[in-house]
PDB file of C-alpha atoms in Angstrom:
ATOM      1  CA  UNK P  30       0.000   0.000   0.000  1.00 50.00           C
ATOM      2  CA  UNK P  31       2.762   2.664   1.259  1.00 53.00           C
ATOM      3  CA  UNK P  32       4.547   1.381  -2.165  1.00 54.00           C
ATOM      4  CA  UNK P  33       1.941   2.128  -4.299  1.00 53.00           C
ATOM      5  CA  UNK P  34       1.077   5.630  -2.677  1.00 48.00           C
ATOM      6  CA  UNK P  35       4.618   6.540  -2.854  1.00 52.00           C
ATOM      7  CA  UNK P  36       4.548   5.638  -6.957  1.00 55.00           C
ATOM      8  CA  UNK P  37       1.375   7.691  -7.118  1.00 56.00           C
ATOM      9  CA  UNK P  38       3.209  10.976  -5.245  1.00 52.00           C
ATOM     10  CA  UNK P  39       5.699  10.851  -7.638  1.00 53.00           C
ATOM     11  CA  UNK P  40       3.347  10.566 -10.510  1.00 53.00           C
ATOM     12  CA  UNK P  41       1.433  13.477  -9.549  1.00 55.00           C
ATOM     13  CA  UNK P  42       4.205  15.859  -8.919  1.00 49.00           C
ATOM     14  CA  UNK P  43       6.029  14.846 -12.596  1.00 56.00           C
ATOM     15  CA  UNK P  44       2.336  15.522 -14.024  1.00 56.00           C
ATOM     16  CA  UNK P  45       2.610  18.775 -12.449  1.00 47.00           C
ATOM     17  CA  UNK P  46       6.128  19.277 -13.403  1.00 51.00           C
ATOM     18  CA  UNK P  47       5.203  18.099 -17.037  1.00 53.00           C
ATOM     19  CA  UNK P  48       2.202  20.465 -17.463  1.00 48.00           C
ATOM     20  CA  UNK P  49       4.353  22.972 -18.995  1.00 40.00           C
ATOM     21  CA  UNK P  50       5.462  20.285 -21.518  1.00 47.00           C
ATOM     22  CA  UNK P  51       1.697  19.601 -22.902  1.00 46.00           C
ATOM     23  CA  UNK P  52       0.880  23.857 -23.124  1.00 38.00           C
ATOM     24  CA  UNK P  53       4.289  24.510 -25.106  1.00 42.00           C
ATOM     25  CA  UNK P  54       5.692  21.428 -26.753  1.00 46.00           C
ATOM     26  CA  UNK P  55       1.954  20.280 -28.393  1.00 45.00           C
ATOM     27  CA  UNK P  56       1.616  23.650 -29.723  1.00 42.00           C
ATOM     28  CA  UNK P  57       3.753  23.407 -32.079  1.00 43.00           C
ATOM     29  CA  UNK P  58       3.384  26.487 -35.064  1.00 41.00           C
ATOM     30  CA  UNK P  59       4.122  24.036 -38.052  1.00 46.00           C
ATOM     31  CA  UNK P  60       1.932  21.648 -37.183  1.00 49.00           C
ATOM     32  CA  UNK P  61      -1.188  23.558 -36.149  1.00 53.00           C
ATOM     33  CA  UNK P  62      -3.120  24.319 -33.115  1.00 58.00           C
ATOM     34  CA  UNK P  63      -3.348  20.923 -30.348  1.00 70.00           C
ATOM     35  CA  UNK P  64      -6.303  19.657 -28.848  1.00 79.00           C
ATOM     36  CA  UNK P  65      -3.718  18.603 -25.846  1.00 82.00           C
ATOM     37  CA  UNK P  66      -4.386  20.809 -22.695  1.00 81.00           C
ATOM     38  CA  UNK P  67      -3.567  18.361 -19.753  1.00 80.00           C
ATOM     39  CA  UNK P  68      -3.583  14.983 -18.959  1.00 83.00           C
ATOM     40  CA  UNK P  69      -7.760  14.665 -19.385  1.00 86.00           C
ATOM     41  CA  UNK P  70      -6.667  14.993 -23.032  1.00 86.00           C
ATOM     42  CA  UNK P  71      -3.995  12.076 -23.599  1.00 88.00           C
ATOM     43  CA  UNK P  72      -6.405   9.080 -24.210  1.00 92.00           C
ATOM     44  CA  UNK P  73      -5.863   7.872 -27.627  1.00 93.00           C
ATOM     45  CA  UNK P  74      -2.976  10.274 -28.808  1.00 93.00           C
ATOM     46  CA  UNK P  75       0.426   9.658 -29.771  1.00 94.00           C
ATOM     47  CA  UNK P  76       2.559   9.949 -27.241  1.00 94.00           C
ATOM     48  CA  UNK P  77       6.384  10.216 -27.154  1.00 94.00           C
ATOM     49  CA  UNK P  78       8.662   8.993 -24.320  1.00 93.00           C
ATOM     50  CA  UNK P  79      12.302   8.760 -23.144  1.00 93.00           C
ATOM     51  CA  UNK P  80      12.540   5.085 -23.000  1.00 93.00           C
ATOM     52  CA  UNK P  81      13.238   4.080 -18.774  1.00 90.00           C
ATOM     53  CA  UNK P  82      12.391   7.150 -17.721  1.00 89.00           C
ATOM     54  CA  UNK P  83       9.219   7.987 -15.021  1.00 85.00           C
ATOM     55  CA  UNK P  84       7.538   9.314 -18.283  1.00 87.00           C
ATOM     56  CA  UNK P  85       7.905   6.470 -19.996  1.00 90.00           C
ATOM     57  CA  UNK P  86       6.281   4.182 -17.212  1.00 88.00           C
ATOM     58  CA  UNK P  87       3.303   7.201 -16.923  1.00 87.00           C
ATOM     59  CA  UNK P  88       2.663   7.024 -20.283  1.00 90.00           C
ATOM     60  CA  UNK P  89       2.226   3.387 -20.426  1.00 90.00           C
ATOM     61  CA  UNK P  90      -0.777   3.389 -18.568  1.00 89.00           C
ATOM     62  CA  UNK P  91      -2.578   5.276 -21.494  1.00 91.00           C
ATOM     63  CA  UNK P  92      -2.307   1.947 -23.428  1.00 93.00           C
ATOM     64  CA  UNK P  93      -5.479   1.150 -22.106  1.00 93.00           C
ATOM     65  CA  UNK P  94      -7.250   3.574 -23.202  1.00 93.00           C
ATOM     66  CA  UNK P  95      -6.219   3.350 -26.562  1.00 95.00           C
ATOM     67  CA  UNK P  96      -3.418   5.750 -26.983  1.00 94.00           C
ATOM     68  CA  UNK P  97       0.371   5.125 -28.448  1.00 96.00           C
ATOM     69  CA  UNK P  98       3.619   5.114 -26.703  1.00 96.00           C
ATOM     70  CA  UNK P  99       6.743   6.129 -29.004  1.00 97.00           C
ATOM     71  CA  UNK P 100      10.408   5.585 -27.153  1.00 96.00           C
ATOM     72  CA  UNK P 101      12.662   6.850 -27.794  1.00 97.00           C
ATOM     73  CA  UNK P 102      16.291   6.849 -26.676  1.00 97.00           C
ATOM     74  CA  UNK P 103      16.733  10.513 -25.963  1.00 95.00           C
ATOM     75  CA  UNK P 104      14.310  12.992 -24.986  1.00 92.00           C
ATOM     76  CA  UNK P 105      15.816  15.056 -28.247  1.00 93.00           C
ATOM     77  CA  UNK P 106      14.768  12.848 -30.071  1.00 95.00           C
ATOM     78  CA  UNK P 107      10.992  12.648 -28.713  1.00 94.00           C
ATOM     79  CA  UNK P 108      11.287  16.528 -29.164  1.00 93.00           C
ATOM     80  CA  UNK P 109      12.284  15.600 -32.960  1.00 93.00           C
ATOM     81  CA  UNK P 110       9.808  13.193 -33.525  1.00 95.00           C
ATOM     82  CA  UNK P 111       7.060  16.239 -32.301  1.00 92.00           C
ATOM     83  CA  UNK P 112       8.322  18.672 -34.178  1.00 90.00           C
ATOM     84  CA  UNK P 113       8.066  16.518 -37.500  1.00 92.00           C
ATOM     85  CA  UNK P 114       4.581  15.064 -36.242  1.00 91.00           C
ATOM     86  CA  UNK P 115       5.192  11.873 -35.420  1.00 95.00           C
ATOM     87  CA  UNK P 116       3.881  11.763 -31.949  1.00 94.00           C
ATOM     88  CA  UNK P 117       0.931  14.787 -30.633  1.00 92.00           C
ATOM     89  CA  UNK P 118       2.707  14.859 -27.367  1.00 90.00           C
ATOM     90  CA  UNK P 119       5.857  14.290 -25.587  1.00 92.00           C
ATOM     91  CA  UNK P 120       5.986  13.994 -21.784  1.00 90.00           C
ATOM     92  CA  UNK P 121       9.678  14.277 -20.324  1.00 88.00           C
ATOM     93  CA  UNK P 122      10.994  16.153 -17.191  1.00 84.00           C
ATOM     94  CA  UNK P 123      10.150  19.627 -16.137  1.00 83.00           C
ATOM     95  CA  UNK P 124      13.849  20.893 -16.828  1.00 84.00           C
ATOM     96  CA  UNK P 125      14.726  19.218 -20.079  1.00 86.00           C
ATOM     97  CA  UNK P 126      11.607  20.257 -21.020  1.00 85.00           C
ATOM     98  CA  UNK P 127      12.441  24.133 -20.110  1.00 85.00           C
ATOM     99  CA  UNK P 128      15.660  24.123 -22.514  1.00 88.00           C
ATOM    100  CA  UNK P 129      13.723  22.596 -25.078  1.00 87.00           C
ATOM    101  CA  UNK P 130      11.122  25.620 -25.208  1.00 86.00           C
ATOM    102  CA  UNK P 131      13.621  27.673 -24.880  1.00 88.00           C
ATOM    103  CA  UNK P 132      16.084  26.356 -27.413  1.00 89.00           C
ATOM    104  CA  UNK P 133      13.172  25.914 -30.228  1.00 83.00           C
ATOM    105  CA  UNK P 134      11.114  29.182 -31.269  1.00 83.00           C
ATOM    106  CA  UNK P 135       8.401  26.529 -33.227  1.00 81.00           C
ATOM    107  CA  UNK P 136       7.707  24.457 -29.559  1.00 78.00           C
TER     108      UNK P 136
END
């Protein structure tokens, strides 16, 4: 029980950490306006993952409800895949996630 309230803590504060993620990274200018404004919206999207990562395990348990996990290696390279629409959504940690809006104008 204390195991499984522990994994949900730390699910809840990455989700929280990660909100800034969905606003900026799904909004990308060359591929249009998203439909993704939190996690209500992730059921049955694309979604892109660093592969071992806390993410990664979140974003498995949208399987279920029909969405699609893409790992990949690097979180660059989930930030790639975005960019050239491969994936609607890429969920990585708050601070990688900062450079990368800051680093690309089009996120």
């Amino acid at each position: 029980m204390k195991k499984t309230l522990k994994r949900r803590s730390m699910v809840i504060l990455l989700l929280l950490s990660m909100m800034l993620v969905f606003c900026f990274c799904s909004c990308s200018s060359s591929l249009g306006a998203s439909d993704i404004t939190g996690v209500d919206s992730l059921p049955g999207k694309t979604i892109g993952t660093q592969l071992g990562t806390v993410g990664d395990i979140y974003a498995s348990d949208y399987t279920k409800e029909g969405s699609v996990i893409k790992q990949y290696n690097k979180g660059a390279d989930a930030i790639m895949a975005l960019k050239q629409g491969k994936v609607d959504c890429v969920i990585i940690d708050n601070e990688p996630a900062n450079k990368f809006v800051k680093n690309n104008s089009d996120l």
